[in-house]
mmCIF file of C-alpha atoms in Angstrom:
data_model
loop_
_atom_site.group_PDB
_atom_site.id
_atom_site.type_symbol
_atom_site.label_atom_id
_atom_site.label_comp_id
_atom_site.label_asym_id
_atom_site.label_seq_id
_atom_site.Cartn_x
_atom_site.Cartn_y
_atom_site.Cartn_z
ATOM 1 C CA MET A 23 -11.722 -29.814 -33.567
ATOM 2 C CA SER A 24 -14.463 -32.433 -33.215
ATOM 3 C CA MET A 25 -17.605 -31.957 -31.129
ATOM 4 C CA SER A 26 -16.544 -34.743 -28.767
ATOM 5 C CA THR A 27 -13.203 -33.036 -28.149
ATOM 6 C CA TYR A 28 -15.016 -29.774 -27.370
ATOM 7 C CA ALA A 29 -17.252 -31.564 -24.912
ATOM 8 C CA ARG A 30 -14.339 -33.217 -23.086
ATOM 9 C CA ARG A 31 -12.365 -29.981 -22.824
ATOM 10 C CA PHE A 32 -15.453 -28.037 -21.803
ATOM 11 C CA GLY A 33 -16.061 -30.386 -18.875
ATOM 12 C CA LEU A 34 -12.424 -30.441 -17.809
ATOM 13 C CA VAL A 35 -12.001 -26.675 -17.780
ATOM 14 C CA ALA A 36 -15.366 -26.137 -16.081
ATOM 15 C CA VAL A 37 -14.257 -28.383 -13.223
ATOM 16 C CA SER A 38 -10.846 -26.741 -12.912
ATOM 17 C CA GLY A 39 -12.511 -23.322 -13.014
ATOM 18 C CA SER A 40 -14.776 -24.300 -10.147
ATOM 19 C CA ILE A 41 -11.760 -25.351 -8.097
ATOM 20 C CA TYR A 42 -10.110 -22.023 -8.860
ATOM 21 C CA VAL A 43 -13.177 -20.016 -7.830
ATOM 22 C CA GLY A 44 -13.453 -22.011 -4.620
ATOM 23 C CA ALA A 45 -9.847 -21.306 -3.725
ATOM 24 C CA VAL A 46 -10.256 -17.591 -4.449
ATOM 25 C CA TYR A 47 -13.480 -17.432 -2.450
ATOM 26 C CA LEU A 48 -11.972 -19.171 0.569
ATOM 27 C CA GLY A 49 -8.952 -16.904 0.399
ATOM 28 C CA ILE A 50 -11.128 -13.810 0.371
ATOM 29 C CA GLN A 51 -13.194 -15.054 3.297
ATOM 30 C CA LEU A 52 -10.106 -15.864 5.344
ATOM 31 C CA TYR A 53 -7.743 -13.044 4.407
ATOM 32 C CA GLY A 54 -9.462 -10.556 2.156
ATOM 33 C CA GLY A 55 -12.440 -8.242 2.008
ATOM 34 C CA GLU A 56 -12.743 -4.623 2.992
ATOM 35 C CA ARG A 57 -13.317 -3.198 6.406
ATOM 36 C CA LYS A 58 -16.770 -1.894 7.168
ATOM 37 C CA GLY A 59 -15.685 1.722 6.956
ATOM 38 C CA GLN A 60 -14.070 1.185 3.592
ATOM 39 C CA GLN A 61 -17.191 -0.463 2.187
ATOM 40 C CA GLN A 62 -19.435 2.331 3.446
ATOM 41 C CA SER A 63 -17.192 4.975 1.912
ATOM 42 C CA LEU A 64 -18.082 3.676 -1.535
ATOM 43 C CA LEU A 65 -21.619 4.930 -0.975
ATOM 44 C CA GLY A 66 -20.641 8.461 -0.056
ATOM 45 C CA ASP A 67 -18.896 11.455 -1.562
ATOM 46 C CA ASP A 68 -15.748 13.121 -0.217
ATOM 47 C CA ASP A 69 -17.756 14.947 2.463
ATOM 48 C CA GLY A 70 -19.382 11.758 3.721
ATOM 49 C CA ASN A 71 -22.754 12.513 2.139
ATOM 50 C CA LYS A 72 -24.737 9.622 0.714
ATOM 51 C CA THR A 73 -24.865 9.322 -3.071
ATOM 52 C CA THR A 74 -26.814 7.197 -5.533
ATOM 53 C CA SER A 75 -26.236 3.469 -5.259
ATOM 54 C CA TYR A 76 -24.043 2.189 -8.074
ATOM 55 C CA VAL A 77 -26.108 -0.992 -8.156
ATOM 56 C CA PHE A 78 -29.222 0.984 -9.127
ATOM 57 C CA ASP A 79 -27.502 3.803 -11.048
ATOM 58 C CA PRO A 80 -28.910 3.844 -14.613
ATOM 59 C CA ARG A 81 -25.794 5.523 -16.074
ATOM 60 C CA ARG A 82 -23.629 2.432 -16.398
ATOM 61 C CA THR A 83 -22.707 3.186 -20.007
ATOM 62 C CA ALA A 84 -20.402 5.934 -18.710
ATOM 63 C CA THR A 85 -18.473 3.279 -16.769
ATOM 64 C CA PHE A 86 -18.158 1.096 -19.865
ATOM 65 C CA GLN A 87 -16.842 4.070 -21.829
ATOM 66 C CA LYS A 88 -14.197 4.645 -19.183
ATOM 67 C CA ILE A 89 -12.935 1.057 -18.913
ATOM 68 C CA ALA A 90 -13.213 0.086 -22.588
ATOM 69 C CA TYR A 91 -9.526 0.358 -23.453
ATOM 70 C CA SER A 92 -8.285 -1.687 -20.494
ATOM 71 C CA TYR A 93 -11.204 -4.121 -20.217
ATOM 72 C CA ASP A 94 -9.714 -7.056 -22.137
ATOM 73 C CA ASP A 95 -6.401 -6.890 -20.288
ATOM 74 C CA GLU A 96 -8.184 -6.723 -16.935
ATOM 75 C CA ILE A 97 -10.318 -9.835 -17.353
ATOM 76 C CA ALA A 98 -8.377 -12.022 -19.798
ATOM 77 C CA LYS A 99 -6.468 -14.037 -17.189
ATOM 78 C CA ASP A 100 -9.512 -14.745 -15.013
ATOM 79 C CA GLU A 101 -11.595 -15.827 -18.007
ATOM 80 C CA PHE A 102 -8.829 -18.154 -19.180
ATOM 81 C CA VAL A 103 -8.331 -19.819 -15.805
ATOM 82 C CA MET A 104 -12.073 -20.208 -15.206
ATOM 83 C CA GLY A 105 -12.662 -21.704 -18.636
ATOM 84 C CA ILE A 106 -14.965 -18.896 -19.755
ATOM 85 C CA ASN A 107 -13.406 -18.752 -23.219
ATOM 86 C CA LEU A 108 -14.192 -22.419 -23.752
ATOM 87 C CA MET A 109 -17.749 -21.894 -22.509
ATOM 88 C CA ARG A 110 -18.186 -19.066 -25.015
ATOM 89 C CA ARG A 111 -16.870 -21.254 -27.812
ATOM 90 C CA ALA A 112 -19.023 -24.264 -26.839
ATOM 91 C CA LEU A 113 -22.225 -22.203 -26.566
ATOM 92 C CA LEU A 114 -21.746 -20.745 -30.041
ATOM 93 C CA TYR A 115 -20.283 -23.850 -31.686
ATOM 94 C CA PHE A 116 -23.138 -26.112 -30.641
ATOM 95 C CA HIS A 117 -26.112 -23.743 -30.830
ATOM 96 C CA ALA A 118 -25.564 -20.620 -33.009
ATOM 97 C CA THR A 119 -26.933 -20.764 -36.559
ATOM 98 C CA GLY A 120 -28.060 -18.514 -39.381
ATOM 99 C CA ASN A 121 -28.463 -14.768 -38.900
ATOM 100 C CA VAL A 122 -27.123 -13.912 -35.421
ATOM 101 C CA LEU A 123 -27.590 -10.886 -33.182
ATOM 102 C CA GLU A 124 -25.278 -10.352 -30.225
ATOM 103 C CA VAL A 125 -26.301 -7.779 -27.617
ATOM 104 C CA GLY A 126 -23.935 -6.386 -25.000
ATOM 105 C CA ALA A 127 -21.120 -7.399 -27.343
ATOM 106 C CA GLY A 128 -18.658 -5.011 -25.693
ATOM 107 C CA THR A 129 -15.097 -5.408 -26.949
ATOM 108 C CA GLY A 130 -16.010 -8.454 -29.030
ATOM 109 C CA ARG A 131 -14.855 -11.217 -26.730
ATOM 110 C CA ASN A 132 -16.868 -13.759 -28.733
ATOM 111 C CA LEU A 133 -15.131 -12.883 -31.996
ATOM 112 C CA GLY A 134 -13.525 -15.942 -33.539
ATOM 113 C CA TYR A 135 -15.853 -18.350 -31.728
ATOM 114 C CA TYR A 136 -18.768 -18.306 -34.185
ATOM 115 C CA PRO A 137 -18.721 -21.380 -36.460
ATOM 116 C CA SER A 138 -17.984 -20.525 -40.080
ATOM 117 C CA GLY A 139 -20.391 -22.992 -41.650
ATOM 118 C CA SER A 140 -23.675 -22.665 -39.770
ATOM 119 C CA VAL A 141 -23.519 -18.935 -38.963
ATOM 120 C CA LYS A 142 -24.014 -16.695 -41.994
ATOM 121 C CA LYS A 143 -24.134 -13.190 -40.510
ATOM 122 C CA ILE A 144 -23.367 -11.658 -37.092
ATOM 123 C CA THR A 145 -24.556 -8.259 -35.879
ATOM 124 C CA LEU A 146 -22.699 -7.007 -32.797
ATOM 125 C CA THR A 147 -24.455 -4.351 -30.710
ATOM 126 C CA ASP A 148 -23.657 -2.490 -27.509
ATOM 127 C CA SER A 149 -24.602 0.793 -25.843
ATOM 128 C CA SER A 150 -20.925 1.820 -25.591
ATOM 129 C CA ASP A 151 -19.286 3.040 -28.794
ATOM 130 C CA LYS A 152 -15.854 2.899 -27.156
ATOM 131 C CA MET A 153 -16.310 -0.784 -26.313
ATOM 132 C CA LEU A 154 -17.301 -1.406 -29.921
ATOM 133 C CA GLU A 155 -14.202 0.451 -31.117
ATOM 134 C CA LYS A 156 -12.167 -2.348 -29.546
ATOM 135 C CA ALA A 157 -14.356 -4.920 -31.297
ATOM 136 C CA ASN A 158 -13.749 -3.165 -34.606
ATOM 137 C CA GLU A 159 -10.006 -3.223 -33.957
ATOM 138 C CA LYS A 160 -10.176 -6.998 -33.570
ATOM 139 C CA LEU A 161 -12.235 -7.341 -36.729
ATOM 140 C CA ARG A 162 -9.653 -5.391 -38.726
ATOM 141 C CA GLY A 163 -7.132 -8.107 -37.891
ATOM 142 C CA MET A 164 -9.402 -10.915 -39.107
ATOM 143 C CA SER A 165 -9.886 -12.377 -42.583
ATOM 144 C CA ASN A 166 -11.958 -10.626 -45.235
ATOM 145 C CA ALA A 167 -14.564 -13.363 -44.962
ATOM 146 C CA GLU A 168 -14.945 -12.662 -41.236
ATOM 147 C CA LYS A 169 -15.133 -8.923 -41.815
ATOM 148 C CA GLU A 170 -17.862 -9.396 -44.406
ATOM 149 C CA ARG A 171 -20.131 -11.461 -42.192
ATOM 150 C CA HIS A 172 -19.898 -9.058 -39.222
ATOM 151 C CA GLN A 173 -21.739 -5.809 -38.650
ATOM 152 C CA VAL A 174 -21.053 -3.573 -35.634
ATOM 153 C CA MET A 175 -23.493 -0.944 -34.383
ATOM 154 C CA VAL A 176 -24.418 1.031 -31.270
ATOM 155 C CA ALA A 177 -27.866 0.020 -30.044
ATOM 156 C CA ASP A 178 -29.959 -0.076 -26.869
ATOM 157 C CA ALA A 179 -30.750 -3.710 -26.047
ATOM 158 C CA GLU A 180 -34.125 -2.646 -24.605
ATOM 159 C CA LYS A 181 -35.149 -0.922 -27.861
ATOM 160 C CA LEU A 182 -33.513 -2.727 -30.756
ATOM 161 C CA PRO A 183 -33.836 -1.200 -34.262
ATOM 162 C CA PHE A 184 -34.953 -4.466 -35.878
ATOM 163 C CA SER A 185 -38.268 -5.880 -37.026
ATOM 164 C CA ASP A 186 -40.084 -8.695 -35.251
ATOM 165 C CA ALA A 187 -38.780 -12.257 -35.787
ATOM 166 C CA HIS A 188 -35.655 -10.999 -37.561
ATOM 167 C CA PHE A 189 -32.869 -13.266 -36.216
ATOM 168 C CA ASP A 190 -32.274 -17.009 -36.083
ATOM 169 C CA THR A 191 -30.039 -16.803 -33.009
ATOM 170 C CA ILE A 192 -29.549 -14.143 -30.346
ATOM 171 C CA VAL A 193 -26.529 -14.167 -28.049
ATOM 172 C CA ASP A 194 -25.864 -12.409 -24.767
ATOM 173 C CA THR A 195 -22.749 -13.256 -22.767
ATOM 174 C CA PHE A 196 -22.371 -11.574 -19.382
ATOM 175 C CA GLY A 197 -24.815 -8.815 -20.200
ATOM 176 C CA LEU A 198 -27.732 -9.425 -17.817
ATOM 177 C CA CYS A 199 -25.537 -8.151 -14.984
ATOM 178 C CA SER A 200 -25.124 -4.818 -16.738
ATOM 179 C CA PHE A 201 -28.431 -3.947 -18.382
ATOM 180 C CA ASP A 202 -30.580 -1.477 -16.447
ATOM 181 C CA ASP A 203 -33.658 -3.675 -16.908
ATOM 182 C CA PRO A 204 -32.547 -7.219 -17.781
ATOM 183 C CA VAL A 205 -36.127 -8.560 -17.898
ATOM 184 C CA ALA A 206 -37.076 -5.918 -20.467
ATOM 185 C CA VAL A 207 -34.003 -6.841 -22.515
ATOM 186 C CA LEU A 208 -34.914 -10.537 -22.584
ATOM 187 C CA LYS A 209 -38.446 -9.653 -23.678
ATOM 188 C CA GLU A 210 -37.005 -7.498 -26.462
ATOM 189 C CA LEU A 211 -34.719 -10.338 -27.556
ATOM 190 C CA GLN A 212 -37.770 -12.576 -27.837
ATOM 191 C CA ARG A 213 -39.464 -9.983 -30.043
ATOM 192 C CA VAL A 214 -36.650 -9.900 -32.616
ATOM 193 C CA CYS A 215 -35.991 -13.659 -32.492
ATOM 194 C CA LYS A 216 -37.727 -16.008 -34.919
ATOM 195 C CA PRO A 217 -40.342 -18.281 -33.254
ATOM 196 C CA ASN A 218 -38.156 -21.339 -33.873
ATOM 197 C CA GLY A 219 -34.924 -19.498 -33.092
ATOM 198 C CA LYS A 220 -32.549 -19.738 -30.143
ATOM 199 C CA ILE A 221 -31.576 -17.290 -27.406
ATOM 200 C CA LEU A 222 -28.170 -18.191 -25.970
ATOM 201 C CA LEU A 223 -27.094 -16.836 -22.582
ATOM 202 C CA LEU A 224 -23.841 -17.148 -20.663
ATOM 203 C CA GLU A 225 -24.274 -15.171 -17.451
ATOM 204 C CA HIS A 226 -23.118 -14.779 -13.870
ATOM 205 C CA GLY A 227 -25.086 -14.030 -10.723
ATOM 206 C CA ARG A 228 -25.933 -15.194 -7.238
ATOM 207 C CA THR A 229 -25.807 -18.884 -6.379
ATOM 208 C CA LYS A 230 -28.620 -20.826 -4.765
ATOM 209 C CA ALA A 231 -26.318 -23.621 -3.605
ATOM 210 C CA TYR A 232 -23.757 -21.619 -1.574
ATOM 211 C CA THR A 233 -25.343 -18.879 0.518
ATOM 212 C CA GLY A 234 -21.962 -17.738 1.853
ATOM 213 C CA LEU A 235 -20.792 -16.990 -1.669
ATOM 214 C CA SER A 236 -23.981 -15.074 -2.470
ATOM 215 C CA SER A 237 -23.542 -13.111 0.756
ATOM 216 C CA TYR A 238 -20.062 -12.141 -0.378
ATOM 217 C CA LEU A 239 -21.447 -10.980 -3.741
ATOM 218 C CA ASP A 240 -24.106 -8.938 -1.904
ATOM 219 C CA LYS A 241 -21.568 -7.364 0.428
ATOM 220 C CA HIS A 242 -19.310 -6.181 -2.382
ATOM 221 C CA ALA A 243 -21.951 -5.465 -5.031
ATOM 222 C CA GLU A 244 -21.590 -1.680 -4.732
ATOM 223 C CA ARG A 245 -17.822 -1.738 -5.176
ATOM 224 C CA HIS A 246 -18.044 -4.090 -8.146
ATOM 225 C CA ALA A 247 -20.809 -2.073 -9.815
ATOM 226 C CA LYS A 248 -18.801 1.112 -9.350
ATOM 227 C CA ASN A 249 -15.658 -0.356 -10.899
ATOM 228 C CA TRP A 250 -17.205 -2.422 -13.689
ATOM 229 C CA GLY A 251 -20.808 -1.292 -14.266
ATOM 230 C CA CYS A 252 -21.754 -4.879 -13.419
ATOM 231 C CA VAL A 253 -24.278 -6.012 -10.785
ATOM 232 C CA TRP A 254 -22.801 -9.416 -10.039
ATOM 233 C CA ASN A 255 -25.383 -10.538 -7.453
ATOM 234 C CA ARG A 256 -28.488 -10.518 -9.642
ATOM 235 C CA ASP A 257 -30.863 -13.486 -9.502
ATOM 236 C CA ILE A 258 -30.483 -14.906 -13.012
ATOM 237 C CA ASP A 259 -33.081 -17.630 -12.457
ATOM 238 C CA ASN A 260 -35.689 -15.049 -11.473
ATOM 239 C CA ILE A 261 -34.775 -12.723 -14.349
ATOM 240 C CA VAL A 262 -35.115 -15.492 -16.927
ATOM 241 C CA GLU A 263 -38.380 -16.748 -15.434
ATOM 242 C CA SER A 264 -39.853 -13.237 -15.263
ATOM 243 C CA SER A 265 -39.052 -12.645 -18.935
ATOM 244 C CA GLY A 266 -41.107 -15.650 -20.012
ATOM 245 C CA LEU A 267 -38.247 -17.338 -21.859
ATOM 246 C CA THR A 268 -38.658 -21.052 -22.529
ATOM 247 C CA VAL A 269 -35.468 -22.680 -21.230
ATOM 248 C CA GLU A 270 -34.310 -25.800 -23.051
ATOM 249 C CA LYS A 271 -30.913 -26.274 -21.382
ATOM 250 C CA LEU A 272 -29.531 -24.848 -18.139
ATOM 251 C CA HIS A 273 -26.149 -25.718 -16.665
ATOM 252 C CA ASN A 274 -24.507 -24.062 -13.657
ATOM 253 C CA PHE A 275 -20.768 -23.835 -13.047
ATOM 254 C CA HIS A 276 -18.408 -22.195 -10.564
ATOM 255 C CA PHE A 277 -20.469 -23.083 -7.479
ATOM 256 C CA GLY A 278 -23.667 -22.039 -9.216
ATOM 257 C CA THR A 279 -22.574 -18.501 -10.127
ATOM 258 C CA THR A 280 -22.177 -19.108 -13.889
ATOM 259 C CA TYR A 281 -25.244 -19.869 -15.997
ATOM 260 C CA TYR A 282 -25.083 -21.584 -19.417
ATOM 261 C CA ILE A 283 -28.550 -21.290 -20.964
ATOM 262 C CA VAL A 284 -30.102 -22.341 -24.263
ATOM 263 C CA ALA A 285 -33.622 -20.951 -24.616
ATOM 264 C CA LYS A 286 -36.247 -20.022 -27.170
ATOM 265 C CA PRO A 287 -38.925 -17.315 -27.366
ATOM 266 C CA ASN A 288 -42.165 -17.944 -25.547
ATOM 267 C CA ARG A 289 -44.620 -17.539 -28.416
#
């Protein structure tokens, strides 16, 4: 598929995804949402006592372990309709080169999207070994050439076991919502990235353009974090700025909640 074809399809699906998100959002505002008592119950135990906030709970890996085997089935339809798969492919097709590190790789939802010519080696890392088991299952069904250029390992994105300036490209797709300290992670990615390398981010978070949508994300952040280990109302702009990353490209989709970022280390 040519680059121009990718670009046309990328734009088309991004627009249709935005329409879909808008329809879902309006439907939730008009007909959905939980009652106040139901929302509060998420913050308490069976006796009504307050418990730790899931948004600030540092034990999210346990949630990822629990949902690993159903994760792909749960999100596949939404990602397809919203054009996320095409965004993944475009980000990697146009910008990934050389020796690549992917953090927060999870079940390997980017597998098959890395270009075969420009990308020589891919190291997939995640804090959840059960998520990576699913990634390994996918790799076993791929060609020998694909198996040979992939490495899968459990690693903490805040303390990566690699030397400084080790990778040409570093990829994180929908991970900043789940890391305990996303700013620390981005600083660590800059450490292991070559000075002339790229850091590619595809993320979701609060929108600056539609305050009603951000309010909805805030209202249901505890429930979402409990179910998915994901804090979906984080301020991605602030996180990226605080990390010191040098942003070269930034595009927002889905009413400003999806961030497509091409950056480089601030050296």
